[in-house]
Structure formats: structure tokens, C-alpha cells
């Protein structure tokens, strides 16, 4: 028997949702610790949680604090995590045991959040962007652990598509190989985070939260392990110009290479430089799309829960 309960604290709000058989939506925390600066990260995290509650769903922000896995954070904990920022450990699958053993604080990535959500029997998770195959991965072999997690862990992930710091074509090929479908929410074209278009098709266009919930249920009731990606385009009013995004990303990539940034530091470095180089425009887009994903994620969580209610 595994001992998740021994290492996990469930917040009061989330425990009440579990007890009352209320729908829940998982949220990650690397975006809080490494994705934005303080206090914008705290404000965004609170707005995201509120957007989920507004849909009648309980938000479950996942993190590690003082060597404990947190399934849901109290307000004071969320504040502490946000203030900790990048001095918290960016925690993916490989990091979980060491962050717990060291008694530290960790912002959980998409991969780690999926693992913890699945253990808590939470099937839907919303975030901004996922990791993927980095540009130049044919040399660096930098492929995010998020993609492997999507292949093995039963959680549906709502995001705004892969950010173009990634090699989008190779990311899609990798996902296809590992059996992970990419569904576009009300679009046939894969969105690319800051932009609504990427030039790539999604595997399936889905038009409603209920359609996604049905596909999730069929997948897992057939024993087809793993997650799926629901790509939700950034709202038009926050979308950035594709040419400008491309210029900024190329500059950020060149700087990363020059300074020799790699491994787990690459994604946070690129995100920070994009924010600086875009003069705040990217942050606005980031907040807009995350809120949009939180609402859609909550609708999917609600439909999946009301149709297939899987909590024991
Ligand atoms: N991409 C984004 N925003 C993010 C991340 C990725 O557009 O905040 C974060 C997520 O937490 C994701 C992680 O799981 O970075 C991936 O890091 P890496 O590429 O090192 O696997
Ligand atoms: Mn990486």
C-alpha cells in the first residue's frame, strides 16, 4: 500500500468539498513560485481560485510546504508560498521525495500536480501553459517531464496551448507517440499561449465541456491510462501579435544560450525574460488566459462530476 495520506494535508475547504461530494478542480503552483513576481502571483492565484468558485467548483491549489503535500491551501499558506517565490523548489516528479525529505517548500509543476491530483482522485486540472519539447531538443534532449506525466497519469489538463518557447511541432509528435490527445476548445487550430494561432491543427475540436467530460469517461472506463490536453485559446482581447512574440522569444532564447541556462532553470528564465521584454504585455495575457482556463476547467470538472461522479 502506498502512503500518500501520511504525507498529505487536505485543506479545510477541500475536505468539506470531498465530504459534501462537491466538484473540485486542481491548480498548480510553479506558476505562483516561478511564473510571476510577488505580489502579482498572489493576486492572480486568488483571482484564479475565485473564478473556479464562481462556477460552483472548489479550487484545489497543490503545493509542498514544510515537507507536507498540500491538497488545497489556506489563504495564509497561499500568501506564504507567493512571498517565497523562486526560493521555493520547482518540484516535478523527480523532486517530490527530496523536497519532502528536506522539509522544504515546493511549487508543483504540471507533472507533480497531476500526480498529486490523481492520488486525491481529482480528474481535472487547469493551468496556463504546459512544458514540452524545447527548441533545440535534438541536441539538449530537453523534453519536459510534463509530457511523460500526461502519458501515464489520469488527469485532464486545460491549458492555453504550448508556449512558443517550445518546439510546437515536436511537442505534438511526442504527445502522439505517447498516446496523448490534444483537443481544441471551440477551435480546430492549436492555440500557442500568447497567440490564438500556431499554424498547427489540434487532433480533435470539442465544442462543449460536456463533450470533453464524455471523452474523459470513455478513455478511463476503457482502461486507457493517461491524461489529455484541452487547449483553450487566450481571449482575443489579451492575445499578442505573433510576430512580436516570436521576436521576443528569439531574443530570450539567445540570452539563455549565451549565459548557459539549462535544465529546470530554462523555462522560468524564459518566462521572466519574456515578461521583461514585452513590457508587461505578456503578464496581462498570462492572467487573462489563466482565468479563462480556470473557468473552462471548472465547467469540465462540474460536468464530469455530475455525469460520472467518481468519488468513492
Ligand atoms: N509553461 C508556461 N508557464 C509555466 C510553466 C510552463 O507557459 O508556468 C511551468 C509549469 O509549471 C510547467 C513547468 O509544468 O513550467 C515546466 O517546466 P519544464 O519545462 O522545466 O519541465
Ligand atoms: Mn526541461
Tab-separated table of C-alpha atoms and ligand atoms in Angstrom:
chain	number	residue	atom	x	y	z
A	1	UNK	CA	0.000	0.000	0.000
A	2	UNK	CA	1.202	3.482	-0.773
A	3	UNK	CA	1.281	6.048	1.982
A	4	UNK	CA	0.123	9.263	0.394
A	5	UNK	CA	-2.160	10.114	3.294
A	6	UNK	CA	0.815	10.050	5.657
A	7	UNK	CA	2.481	12.871	3.702
A	8	UNK	CA	-0.589	14.864	2.713
A	9	UNK	CA	-2.626	17.652	4.338
A	10	UNK	CA	-6.039	18.408	2.857
A	11	UNK	CA	-7.220	21.979	3.467
A	12	UNK	CA	-10.462	22.622	5.313
A	13	UNK	CA	-12.239	23.966	2.224
A	14	UNK	CA	-11.177	20.974	0.124
A	15	UNK	CA	-12.033	18.442	2.833
A	16	UNK	CA	-15.518	19.938	3.037
A	17	UNK	CA	-15.858	19.624	-0.757
A	18	UNK	CA	-14.787	15.967	-0.559
A	19	UNK	CA	-17.194	15.278	2.327
A	20	UNK	CA	-20.088	17.025	0.573
A	21	UNK	CA	-19.311	15.336	-2.761
A	22	UNK	CA	-18.790	18.688	-4.424
A	23	UNK	CA	-16.876	19.085	-7.725
A	24	UNK	CA	-13.218	20.146	-7.458
A	25	UNK	CA	-10.546	21.464	-9.833
A	26	UNK	CA	-6.774	21.122	-9.320
A	27	UNK	CA	-4.431	24.106	-9.839
A	28	UNK	CA	-0.624	24.071	-9.971
A	29	UNK	CA	1.818	26.232	-8.027
A	30	UNK	CA	5.038	26.535	-10.069
A	31	UNK	CA	3.165	29.294	-11.820
A	32	UNK	CA	2.914	31.010	-8.410
A	33	UNK	CA	6.511	30.416	-7.280
A	34	UNK	CA	8.369	30.647	-10.597
A	35	UNK	CA	5.940	32.060	-13.143
A	36	UNK	CA	5.276	35.587	-11.847
A	37	UNK	CA	6.691	38.022	-9.322
A	38	UNK	CA	5.218	38.958	-5.927
A	39	UNK	CA	2.568	40.284	-5.300
A	40	UNK	CA	1.153	39.760	-8.800
A	41	UNK	CA	1.456	35.996	-8.308
A	42	UNK	CA	-0.665	36.158	-5.137
A	43	UNK	CA	-3.309	38.382	-6.726
A	44	UNK	CA	-3.512	36.094	-9.765
A	45	UNK	CA	-3.702	32.929	-7.668
A	46	UNK	CA	-6.581	34.429	-5.674
A	47	UNK	CA	-8.415	35.566	-8.804
A	48	UNK	CA	-7.984	32.091	-10.300
A	49	UNK	CA	-9.387	30.406	-7.189
A	50	UNK	CA	-12.305	32.847	-7.237
A	51	UNK	CA	-13.018	32.168	-10.936
A	52	UNK	CA	-13.312	28.475	-10.038
A	53	UNK	CA	-15.635	29.167	-7.093
A	54	UNK	CA	-17.763	31.380	-9.343
A	55	UNK	CA	-18.507	28.245	-11.397
A	56	UNK	CA	-19.658	26.420	-8.266
A	57	UNK	CA	-16.483	24.331	-8.068
A	58	UNK	CA	-13.908	24.134	-5.264
A	59	UNK	CA	-10.341	25.115	-6.257
A	60	UNK	CA	-7.550	22.803	-5.094
A	61	UNK	CA	-4.192	24.554	-5.305
A	62	UNK	CA	-1.471	21.934	-4.904
A	63	UNK	CA	1.965	22.647	-3.401
A	64	UNK	CA	4.517	21.334	-0.904
A	65	UNK	CA	5.060	23.271	2.315
A	66	UNK	CA	7.303	22.365	5.249
A	67	UNK	CA	7.740	18.876	3.901
A	68	UNK	CA	3.992	18.229	3.557
A	69	UNK	CA	1.992	17.733	0.357
A	70	UNK	CA	-0.781	20.326	0.355
A	71	UNK	CA	-4.063	19.475	-1.327
A	72	UNK	CA	-5.624	22.919	-1.155
A	73	UNK	CA	-4.021	25.902	0.566
A	74	UNK	CA	-5.453	28.108	3.298
A	75	UNK	CA	-5.235	31.812	2.495
A	76	UNK	CA	-2.223	32.309	4.804
A	77	UNK	CA	-0.407	29.410	3.112
A	78	UNK	CA	-1.101	30.751	-0.371
A	79	UNK	CA	0.318	34.086	0.735
A	80	UNK	CA	3.427	32.486	2.184
A	81	UNK	CA	4.018	30.446	-0.955
A	82	UNK	CA	3.650	33.519	-3.171
A	83	UNK	CA	6.070	35.510	-0.994
A	84	UNK	CA	8.554	32.620	-1.089
A	85	UNK	CA	8.632	32.906	-4.894
A	86	UNK	CA	11.558	31.310	-6.656
A	87	UNK	CA	13.317	30.467	-3.410
A	88	UNK	CA	10.791	27.620	-3.283
A	89	UNK	CA	11.915	24.499	-5.135
A	90	UNK	CA	10.423	23.957	-8.572
A	91	UNK	CA	9.033	20.485	-7.951
A	92	UNK	CA	8.428	17.991	-10.712
A	93	UNK	CA	8.064	14.160	-10.416
A	94	UNK	CA	11.734	13.557	-9.637
A	95	UNK	CA	11.834	16.257	-6.961
A	96	UNK	CA	8.874	15.206	-4.781
A	97	UNK	CA	10.791	12.794	-2.491
A	98	UNK	CA	13.673	15.205	-1.909
A	99	UNK	CA	11.510	18.228	-1.197
A	100	UNK	CA	9.521	16.155	1.324
A	101	UNK	CA	12.663	14.648	2.879
A	102	UNK	CA	14.231	18.095	3.241
A	103	UNK	CA	11.118	19.582	4.812
A	104	UNK	CA	11.108	22.320	2.194
A	105	UNK	CA	8.667	24.375	0.179
A	106	UNK	CA	7.892	23.393	-3.408
A	107	UNK	CA	5.897	24.862	-6.254
A	108	UNK	CA	4.492	21.854	-8.097
A	109	UNK	CA	4.783	21.693	-11.899
A	110	UNK	CA	2.113	20.310	-14.179
A	111	UNK	CA	3.662	16.840	-13.803
A	112	UNK	CA	3.811	16.898	-9.989
A	113	UNK	CA	0.367	18.471	-9.693
A	114	UNK	CA	-1.097	15.749	-11.913
A	115	UNK	CA	0.428	13.045	-9.711
A	116	UNK	CA	-0.919	14.580	-6.500
A	117	UNK	CA	-4.325	15.337	-8.046
A	118	UNK	CA	-4.700	11.770	-9.294
A	119	UNK	CA	-3.832	10.408	-5.825
A	120	UNK	CA	-6.628	12.588	-4.431
A	121	UNK	CA	-8.964	11.286	-7.165
A	122	UNK	CA	-9.169	14.724	-8.818
A	123	UNK	CA	-9.521	14.307	-12.574
A	124	UNK	CA	-9.423	17.847	-13.962
A	125	UNK	CA	-6.641	20.392	-13.652
A	126	UNK	CA	-6.294	23.896	-15.118
A	127	UNK	CA	-3.100	25.828	-15.709
A	128	UNK	CA	-1.624	28.453	-18.053
A	129	UNK	CA	0.991	26.622	-20.070
A	130	UNK	CA	2.473	23.134	-20.014
A	131	UNK	CA	6.058	22.081	-20.571
A	132	UNK	CA	7.024	20.397	-23.832
A	133	UNK	CA	9.873	19.707	-26.218
A	134	UNK	CA	12.211	22.706	-26.142
A	135	UNK	CA	13.663	24.255	-29.272
A	136	UNK	CA	16.995	22.593	-29.969
A	137	UNK	CA	15.961	19.459	-28.047
A	138	UNK	CA	17.612	17.368	-30.768
A	139	UNK	CA	20.880	18.451	-29.081
A	140	UNK	CA	19.886	19.300	-25.498
A	141	UNK	CA	17.304	16.485	-25.053
A	142	UNK	CA	15.249	18.989	-23.035
A	143	UNK	CA	11.804	17.428	-23.010
A	144	UNK	CA	9.561	18.361	-20.089
A	145	UNK	CA	8.547	15.656	-17.626
A	146	UNK	CA	5.022	17.077	-18.099
A	147	UNK	CA	4.713	15.128	-21.356
A	148	UNK	CA	5.618	11.809	-19.732
A	149	UNK	CA	3.140	12.508	-16.949
A	150	UNK	CA	0.396	13.183	-19.487
A	151	UNK	CA	1.172	9.756	-20.925
A	152	UNK	CA	0.777	7.912	-17.631
A	153	UNK	CA	-1.445	9.808	-15.154
A	154	UNK	CA	-5.232	10.017	-15.441
A	155	UNK	CA	-5.869	13.753	-15.294
A	156	UNK	CA	-7.260	16.058	-17.998
A	157	UNK	CA	-5.222	19.274	-18.295
A	158	UNK	CA	-6.703	22.552	-19.516
A	159	UNK	CA	-4.087	24.994	-20.859
A	160	UNK	CA	-3.731	27.744	-23.450
A	161	UNK	CA	-1.571	25.576	-25.712
A	162	UNK	CA	2.206	25.201	-25.742
A	163	UNK	CA	4.094	28.466	-25.453
A	164	UNK	CA	6.272	29.137	-28.470
A	165	UNK	CA	9.402	28.926	-26.292
A	166	UNK	CA	8.795	25.278	-27.202
A	167	UNK	CA	9.167	23.419	-30.466
A	168	UNK	CA	5.428	23.023	-31.037
A	169	UNK	CA	5.712	20.529	-33.896
A	170	UNK	CA	7.989	18.212	-31.935
A	171	UNK	CA	5.816	18.589	-28.820
A	172	UNK	CA	2.801	17.383	-30.817
A	173	UNK	CA	4.781	14.463	-32.276
A	174	UNK	CA	5.910	13.427	-28.790
A	175	UNK	CA	2.349	13.572	-27.472
A	176	UNK	CA	1.095	11.491	-30.389
A	177	UNK	CA	3.761	8.842	-29.760
A	178	UNK	CA	2.836	8.690	-26.070
A	179	UNK	CA	-0.886	8.440	-26.769
A	180	UNK	CA	-1.960	11.870	-25.521
A	181	UNK	CA	-4.729	13.595	-27.472
A	182	UNK	CA	-4.811	17.362	-27.884
A	183	UNK	CA	-8.365	18.710	-28.096
A	184	UNK	CA	-9.049	22.300	-29.111
A	185	UNK	CA	-11.852	24.011	-27.221
A	186	UNK	CA	-14.086	25.545	-29.880
A	187	UNK	CA	-11.135	25.657	-32.274
A	188	UNK	CA	-9.571	23.399	-34.888
A	189	UNK	CA	-6.230	25.204	-34.665
A	190	UNK	CA	-3.887	24.671	-31.771
A	191	UNK	CA	-3.526	27.927	-29.824
A	192	UNK	CA	0.044	28.922	-28.849
A	193	UNK	CA	-0.411	30.503	-25.415
A	194	UNK	CA	0.042	34.260	-26.079
A	195	UNK	CA	-1.445	33.858	-29.582
A	196	UNK	CA	-4.651	32.252	-30.700
A	197	UNK	CA	-2.945	30.621	-33.669
A	198	UNK	CA	0.075	28.353	-34.141
A	199	UNK	CA	-0.292	27.041	-37.677
A	200	UNK	CA	-0.851	23.502	-36.301
A	201	UNK	CA	-4.126	21.578	-36.166
A	202	UNK	CA	-5.438	20.010	-32.965
A	203	UNK	CA	-6.341	16.316	-33.002
A	204	UNK	CA	-9.994	16.979	-32.158
A	205	UNK	CA	-12.166	20.027	-31.975
A	206	UNK	CA	-14.521	19.926	-28.974
A	207	UNK	CA	-17.330	22.397	-28.573
A	208	UNK	CA	-18.561	21.893	-25.022
A	209	UNK	CA	-17.354	20.968	-21.557
A	210	UNK	CA	-19.760	18.033	-21.624
A	211	UNK	CA	-18.169	16.607	-24.776
A	212	UNK	CA	-14.791	16.670	-23.027
A	213	UNK	CA	-16.243	15.020	-19.911
A	214	UNK	CA	-17.679	12.235	-22.090
A	215	UNK	CA	-14.315	11.576	-23.776
A	216	UNK	CA	-12.584	11.502	-20.370
A	217	UNK	CA	-15.064	8.971	-19.068
A	218	UNK	CA	-14.744	6.738	-22.122
A	219	UNK	CA	-10.943	6.882	-22.044
A	220	UNK	CA	-10.640	5.842	-18.421
A	221	UNK	CA	-13.526	3.395	-18.423
A	222	UNK	CA	-11.663	1.588	-21.208
A	223	UNK	CA	-8.537	1.485	-19.059
A	224	UNK	CA	-6.639	3.769	-21.440
A	225	UNK	CA	-4.305	5.280	-18.882
A	226	UNK	CA	-3.004	8.835	-19.080
A	227	UNK	CA	-4.235	12.347	-19.470
A	228	UNK	CA	-5.382	14.541	-22.297
A	229	UNK	CA	-4.824	18.185	-23.191
A	230	UNK	CA	-7.651	20.636	-23.653
A	231	UNK	CA	-6.215	23.659	-25.448
A	232	UNK	CA	-8.232	26.802	-24.782
A	233	UNK	CA	-7.264	29.885	-26.814
A	234	UNK	CA	-6.312	33.096	-24.985
A	235	UNK	CA	-9.300	35.514	-25.106
A	236	UNK	CA	-8.960	37.784	-28.154
A	237	UNK	CA	-8.645	40.962	-26.069
A	238	UNK	CA	-5.470	39.620	-24.419
A	239	UNK	CA	-3.911	37.926	-27.459
A	240	UNK	CA	-0.492	39.223	-28.546
A	241	UNK	CA	0.856	39.814	-32.019
A	242	UNK	CA	2.526	36.653	-33.335
A	243	UNK	CA	5.493	38.422	-34.943
A	244	UNK	CA	6.258	40.372	-31.780
A	245	UNK	CA	6.046	37.270	-29.581
A	246	UNK	CA	8.407	35.453	-31.938
A	247	UNK	CA	10.975	38.281	-31.807
A	248	UNK	CA	10.880	38.413	-28.017
A	249	UNK	CA	11.206	34.655	-27.673
A	250	UNK	CA	14.162	34.517	-30.046
A	251	UNK	CA	15.945	37.158	-28.022
A	252	UNK	CA	15.195	35.365	-24.725
A	253	UNK	CA	16.421	32.039	-26.217
A	254	UNK	CA	19.632	33.655	-27.445
A	255	UNK	CA	20.290	35.124	-23.992
A	256	UNK	CA	19.671	31.771	-22.303
A	257	UNK	CA	22.168	30.122	-24.593
A	258	UNK	CA	24.747	32.858	-24.110
A	259	UNK	CA	24.570	32.693	-20.306
A	260	UNK	CA	24.368	28.900	-20.403
A	261	UNK	CA	20.968	28.440	-18.733
A	262	UNK	CA	19.578	24.912	-18.966
A	263	UNK	CA	17.718	22.121	-17.191
A	264	UNK	CA	14.916	23.122	-14.834
A	265	UNK	CA	16.024	26.776	-14.883
A	266	UNK	CA	15.359	27.256	-18.577
A	267	UNK	CA	11.560	27.586	-18.507
A	268	UNK	CA	11.475	30.059	-15.564
A	269	UNK	CA	14.279	32.104	-17.161
A	270	UNK	CA	12.475	32.346	-20.494
A	271	UNK	CA	9.154	33.234	-18.819
A	272	UNK	CA	10.810	36.020	-16.829
A	273	UNK	CA	12.678	37.475	-19.804
A	274	UNK	CA	9.543	37.392	-21.971
A	275	UNK	CA	7.754	39.376	-19.258
A	276	UNK	CA	10.526	41.959	-19.139
A	277	UNK	CA	11.000	42.230	-22.898
A	278	UNK	CA	7.267	42.613	-23.590
A	279	UNK	CA	6.980	45.426	-21.061
A	280	UNK	CA	4.208	43.745	-19.106
A	281	UNK	CA	2.055	42.877	-22.104
A	282	UNK	CA	2.774	39.182	-21.657
A	283	UNK	CA	1.734	39.289	-17.989
A	284	UNK	CA	-1.646	40.708	-18.919
A	285	UNK	CA	-2.115	37.950	-21.472
A	286	UNK	CA	-0.955	35.407	-18.903
A	287	UNK	CA	-3.519	36.484	-16.306
A	288	UNK	CA	-6.311	36.674	-18.902
A	289	UNK	CA	-5.703	33.197	-20.228
A	290	UNK	CA	-5.265	31.571	-16.830
A	291	UNK	CA	-8.609	32.934	-15.637
A	292	UNK	CA	-10.199	31.727	-18.856
A	293	UNK	CA	-8.691	28.252	-18.349
A	294	UNK	CA	-9.814	28.155	-14.731
A	295	UNK	CA	-13.418	28.806	-15.780
A	296	UNK	CA	-13.366	26.158	-18.503
A	297	UNK	CA	-11.612	23.691	-16.198
A	298	UNK	CA	-14.301	24.272	-13.586
A	299	UNK	CA	-17.077	23.682	-16.138
A	300	UNK	CA	-15.443	20.408	-17.204
A	301	UNK	CA	-14.978	19.370	-13.564
A	302	UNK	CA	-18.656	20.117	-12.910
A	303	UNK	CA	-19.897	18.170	-15.934
A	304	UNK	CA	-17.589	15.227	-15.291
A	305	UNK	CA	-18.682	15.152	-11.665
A	306	UNK	CA	-22.408	15.379	-12.372
A	307	UNK	CA	-22.326	12.770	-15.153
A	308	UNK	CA	-19.856	10.260	-13.782
A	309	UNK	CA	-19.329	11.168	-10.130
A	310	UNK	CA	-16.319	9.029	-9.383
A	311	UNK	CA	-15.533	9.939	-5.820
A	312	UNK	CA	-15.899	6.859	-3.627
B	1	LIG	N1	4.972	26.947	-19.338
B	1	LIG	C1	4.335	28.126	-19.183
B	1	LIG	N2	4.127	28.600	-17.925
B	1	LIG	C2	4.562	27.916	-16.825
B	1	LIG	C3	5.227	26.662	-16.999
B	1	LIG	C4	5.408	26.223	-18.264
B	1	LIG	O1	3.933	28.728	-20.166
B	1	LIG	O2	4.389	28.387	-15.692
B	1	LIG	C5	5.664	25.892	-15.791
B	1	LIG	C6	4.626	24.789	-15.463
B	1	LIG	O3	4.600	24.591	-14.074
B	1	LIG	C7	5.226	23.574	-16.146
B	1	LIG	C8	6.688	23.796	-15.948
B	1	LIG	O4	4.798	22.344	-15.595
B	1	LIG	O5	6.874	25.198	-16.102
B	1	LIG	C9	7.530	23.031	-16.948
B	1	LIG	O6	8.880	23.184	-16.672
B	1	LIG	P1	9.946	22.309	-17.516
B	1	LIG	O7	9.910	22.866	-18.889
B	1	LIG	O8	11.247	22.568	-16.806
B	1	LIG	O9	9.508	20.881	-17.419
B	2	LIG	MN1	13.293	20.797	-19.080
